[in-house]
Short mmCIF file of C-alpha atoms in Angstrom, two decimals:
data_model
loop_
_atom_site.label_atom_id
_atom_site.label_comp_id
_atom_site.label_asym_id
_atom_site.label_seq_id
_atom_site.Cartn_x
_atom_site.Cartn_y
_atom_site.Cartn_z
CA MET A 1 20.65 -10.29 1.31
CA ARG A 2 19.32 -8.89 -1.92
CA LEU A 3 16.50 -6.55 -2.64
CA THR A 4 15.00 -6.57 -6.03
CA LYS A 5 12.55 -3.52 -6.63
CA LEU A 6 9.45 -4.53 -8.18
CA GLU A 7 6.76 -2.20 -10.07
CA HIS A 8 5.92 0.73 -8.09
CA ALA A 9 6.06 0.79 -4.15
CA ALA A 10 7.06 -3.03 -3.85
CA LEU A 11 10.24 -4.58 -2.80
CA VAL A 12 11.42 -8.37 -1.99
CA LEU A 13 14.55 -9.23 0.06
CA GLU A 14 15.59 -12.61 -0.07
CA ASP A 15 18.54 -14.15 2.27
CA SER A 16 19.11 -17.77 2.39
CA GLY A 17 16.10 -18.76 0.47
CA ASP A 18 13.84 -16.62 2.84
CA ARG A 19 11.91 -13.99 1.56
CA LEU A 20 10.41 -10.64 2.70
CA PHE A 21 8.01 -8.50 0.72
CA ILE A 22 6.94 -4.82 1.43
CA ASP A 23 3.68 -3.15 -0.09
CA PRO A 24 2.84 -5.91 -2.88
CA GLY A 25 0.26 -3.38 -4.21
CA LYS A 26 -1.94 -3.12 -7.49
CA PHE A 27 0.13 -1.71 -9.70
CA THR A 28 2.59 -4.24 -9.22
CA THR A 29 2.49 -7.54 -11.55
CA PRO A 30 0.73 -10.35 -10.34
CA ILE A 31 3.36 -12.08 -7.66
CA THR A 32 4.73 -15.88 -8.69
CA GLU A 33 7.42 -16.54 -7.25
CA ALA A 34 6.85 -16.41 -3.16
CA GLN A 35 8.25 -19.72 -1.69
CA GLY A 36 9.89 -19.48 1.58
CA THR A 37 7.93 -16.23 2.37
CA LEU A 38 8.57 -15.05 6.04
CA ALA A 39 6.62 -11.94 6.18
CA VAL A 40 4.70 -9.17 4.05
CA VAL A 41 5.12 -5.84 5.35
CA ILE A 42 2.25 -3.05 4.54
CA THR A 43 3.40 0.49 5.34
CA HIS A 44 -0.34 2.11 4.84
CA GLU A 45 -3.91 0.65 3.66
CA HIS A 46 -3.80 2.51 0.34
CA ASP A 47 -4.44 -0.11 -2.47
CA ASP A 48 -1.19 0.61 -4.73
CA HIS A 49 0.77 -0.87 -1.27
CA TRP A 50 -1.31 -3.56 -0.95
CA ALA A 51 -3.83 -5.53 -2.45
CA PRO A 52 -6.04 -9.04 -1.20
CA ALA A 53 -5.15 -10.92 -4.62
CA GLN A 54 -1.25 -10.20 -4.06
CA LEU A 55 -1.45 -11.74 -0.32
CA ASP A 56 -3.30 -14.70 -1.62
CA ARG A 57 -1.11 -15.30 -4.02
CA ILE A 58 1.92 -15.47 -1.31
CA LEU A 59 -0.27 -17.22 0.85
CA GLU A 60 -1.03 -19.86 -1.15
CA GLN A 61 2.81 -20.34 -1.79
CA SER A 62 3.87 -19.54 1.82
CA PRO A 63 1.15 -20.25 4.18
CA ASP A 64 2.86 -19.30 7.48
CA ALA A 65 3.99 -15.88 6.29
CA ARG A 66 3.20 -13.25 8.64
CA ILE A 67 1.79 -10.02 7.95
CA PHE A 68 2.63 -6.80 9.46
CA GLY A 69 1.39 -3.46 9.43
CA PRO A 70 -0.17 -0.31 11.08
CA ALA A 71 -3.98 -0.31 12.63
CA GLY A 72 -5.33 0.73 9.62
CA VAL A 73 -3.99 -1.55 7.62
CA THR A 74 -5.34 -4.01 10.27
CA ALA A 75 -8.25 -2.41 10.00
CA ALA A 76 -8.49 -2.30 6.15
CA ALA A 77 -7.33 -6.22 5.79
CA SER A 78 -9.69 -7.48 8.31
CA GLU A 79 -10.12 -10.62 6.32
CA TYR A 80 -6.26 -11.60 6.88
CA ALA A 81 -4.29 -12.16 10.31
CA VAL A 82 -2.76 -8.63 10.39
CA GLU A 83 -0.34 -8.13 13.39
CA THR A 84 -0.64 -4.33 14.16
CA VAL A 85 3.08 -2.74 14.98
CA ARG A 86 3.89 0.73 15.60
CA ALA A 87 7.07 3.48 15.78
CA GLY A 88 9.74 2.28 17.91
CA GLU A 89 8.73 -1.60 17.60
CA GLU A 90 10.93 -4.62 16.35
CA ARG A 91 10.11 -8.04 14.73
CA GLU A 92 12.68 -10.46 14.17
CA LEU A 93 11.95 -13.24 11.69
CA GLY A 94 14.66 -15.71 10.27
CA PRO A 95 17.37 -13.70 9.18
CA PHE A 96 15.16 -10.09 8.84
CA ARG A 97 15.13 -7.76 11.17
CA LEU A 98 12.61 -5.13 11.46
CA ARG A 99 12.48 -1.57 13.00
CA PHE A 100 9.35 0.48 12.33
CA PHE A 101 9.01 4.48 12.47
CA GLY A 102 7.13 6.92 11.82
CA GLY A 103 3.23 6.69 12.46
CA ARG A 104 1.34 9.04 9.98
CA HIS A 105 0.83 9.66 6.26
CA ALA A 106 1.88 12.47 4.17
CA VAL A 107 -1.24 14.99 3.68
CA ILE A 108 -2.62 14.61 0.68
CA HIS A 109 -5.25 17.30 0.57
CA PRO A 110 -6.23 19.27 4.01
CA ALA A 111 -9.93 17.55 3.09
CA ILE A 112 -8.52 14.01 2.77
CA PRO A 113 -8.14 12.34 6.13
CA VAL A 114 -4.38 11.51 7.14
CA ILE A 115 -4.28 7.55 7.71
CA ASP A 116 -1.60 5.79 10.06
CA ASN A 117 2.04 4.63 7.92
CA LEU A 118 5.13 3.15 9.24
CA GLY A 119 8.43 3.31 7.85
CA VAL A 120 10.34 0.21 7.76
CA LEU A 121 13.87 -0.53 8.45
CA VAL A 122 15.48 -3.83 7.56
CA ASN A 123 18.67 -5.47 9.12
CA ASP A 124 19.60 -1.77 9.89
CA ALA A 125 20.38 -1.50 6.42
CA LEU A 126 17.49 -0.68 3.90
CA TYR A 127 14.83 1.92 4.94
CA TYR A 128 11.62 2.47 2.93
CA GLY A 129 9.59 5.12 4.71
CA GLY A 130 5.90 4.21 2.57
CA ASP A 131 4.05 7.46 2.05
CA ALA A 132 5.62 9.84 4.10
CA PHE A 133 9.36 11.48 4.51
CA THR A 134 10.01 10.40 8.39
CA VAL A 135 13.64 10.18 8.69
CA PRO A 136 15.03 7.59 10.91
CA GLU A 137 16.55 8.93 13.36
CA GLY A 138 20.11 7.80 14.83
CA VAL A 139 20.72 5.42 11.84
CA ASP A 140 23.03 5.33 9.11
CA VAL A 141 21.11 4.17 6.32
CA ASP A 142 22.82 1.87 3.78
CA VAL A 143 19.88 1.90 1.17
CA LEU A 144 17.04 4.09 0.86
CA ALA A 145 14.04 4.00 -1.31
CA ALA A 146 13.15 7.21 -2.24
CA PRO A 147 9.67 8.18 -3.71
CA ALA A 148 9.67 9.58 -6.99
CA GLY A 149 6.10 10.86 -7.89
CA ALA A 150 2.96 10.50 -5.92
CA PRO A 151 -0.29 12.86 -5.38
CA TRP A 152 1.31 13.35 -1.45
CA MET A 153 4.41 15.00 -3.07
CA ARG A 154 6.56 17.62 -4.44
CA LEU A 155 9.79 16.03 -6.30
CA SER A 156 11.71 19.10 -4.11
CA GLU A 157 10.40 17.02 -0.77
CA ALA A 158 11.91 13.67 -2.27
CA MET A 159 15.16 15.50 -2.91
CA ASP A 160 15.55 17.30 0.66
CA TYR A 161 14.54 13.97 2.09
CA VAL A 162 17.14 11.97 0.37
CA GLU A 163 19.81 14.88 1.89
CA ALA A 164 18.29 14.61 5.00
CA VAL A 165 18.38 10.58 5.23
CA ALA A 166 22.44 10.45 3.47
CA PRO A 167 22.08 7.13 2.77
CA ARG A 168 25.11 5.76 1.24
CA ARG A 169 22.85 4.56 -1.59
CA ALA A 170 19.20 5.66 -2.92
CA PHE A 171 16.84 4.50 -5.40
CA PRO A 172 13.65 5.46 -6.58
CA THR A 173 10.23 3.88 -5.71
CA HIS A 174 6.64 4.82 -6.09
CA GLU A 175 6.93 5.86 -9.76
CA MET A 176 4.38 3.98 -11.60
CA LEU A 177 1.89 6.84 -11.82
CA LEU A 178 4.94 8.71 -13.91
CA SER A 179 5.34 8.61 -17.53
CA ARG A 180 9.14 7.54 -18.92
CA ALA A 181 9.76 11.26 -19.36
CA GLY A 182 8.83 11.66 -15.81
CA LYS A 183 10.52 8.99 -14.32
CA ASP A 184 13.84 10.31 -16.38
CA LEU A 185 13.34 13.41 -15.04
CA ALA A 186 12.87 12.10 -11.10
CA ASN A 187 15.78 10.23 -11.55
CA ALA A 188 18.32 13.24 -12.58
CA ARG A 189 17.00 15.36 -9.57
CA LEU A 190 16.82 12.49 -6.93
CA ALA A 191 20.94 11.76 -8.57
CA TRP A 192 21.69 15.70 -8.11
CA ALA A 193 20.08 15.07 -4.16
CA ALA A 194 22.35 12.60 -3.79
CA GLU A 195 25.15 13.84 -4.93
CA ARG A 196 24.83 16.37 -2.45
CA ALA A 197 24.25 14.08 0.32
CA GLY A 198 27.67 12.07 -0.82
CA SER A 199 25.14 9.24 -1.93
CA ALA A 200 25.32 7.05 -4.89
CA TYR A 201 22.07 6.93 -6.96
CA LEU A 202 21.01 3.94 -8.52
CA ALA A 203 18.20 4.06 -11.19
CA LEU A 204 16.53 0.56 -10.73
CA GLU A 205 13.94 -0.76 -12.38
CA PRO A 206 11.72 -3.68 -11.67
CA GLY A 207 13.22 -7.01 -11.61
CA ASP A 208 16.62 -4.81 -11.12
CA THR A 209 18.89 -5.72 -7.40
CA ILE A 210 20.85 -4.98 -4.99
CA ASP A 211 23.14 -7.02 -2.50
CA PHE A 212 23.91 -6.10 0.63
#
């Protein structure tokens, strides 16, 4: 299985010609290679994690692709056949096994309603929490997508998160709101936390890959 980091919060996993997209949102370069897509996982309804234009591009090339998300996504993307999933549930599609965790988005501000959010574990190896710091209990995570910058987080929280999950490898995600200097700072701090957890830190840029 190969993971390719896309811009901001988006990832694509490939195995034997099958594809799985996670969170293809508005800050991600338009997706043009989507043949063989079995599924799209959307962790929550914010448009930096999904965009109609991105789903349309994927479905044009893979019309049978399934879309999974929490209830908030099902409501927000009502024009699409989103299959509602909940924490504790699993789905299997070809070479991909999906397990869902969490349930709620991190608090942005006390005056802003908290929405649904699900983390996803793929093949018991890659964990991506969406916009929350939910730790997948009882899982030895191989690769963790660690958020680097957002209105809902402090970098210290992401550092603690890397230590709490203690994956074998970690890389940054959710960083399109950061300047180059901000990305470099986040990478340095997350690498420090990864070292404390006994993890390797990979400062991936869009287009970079990891093989499992």
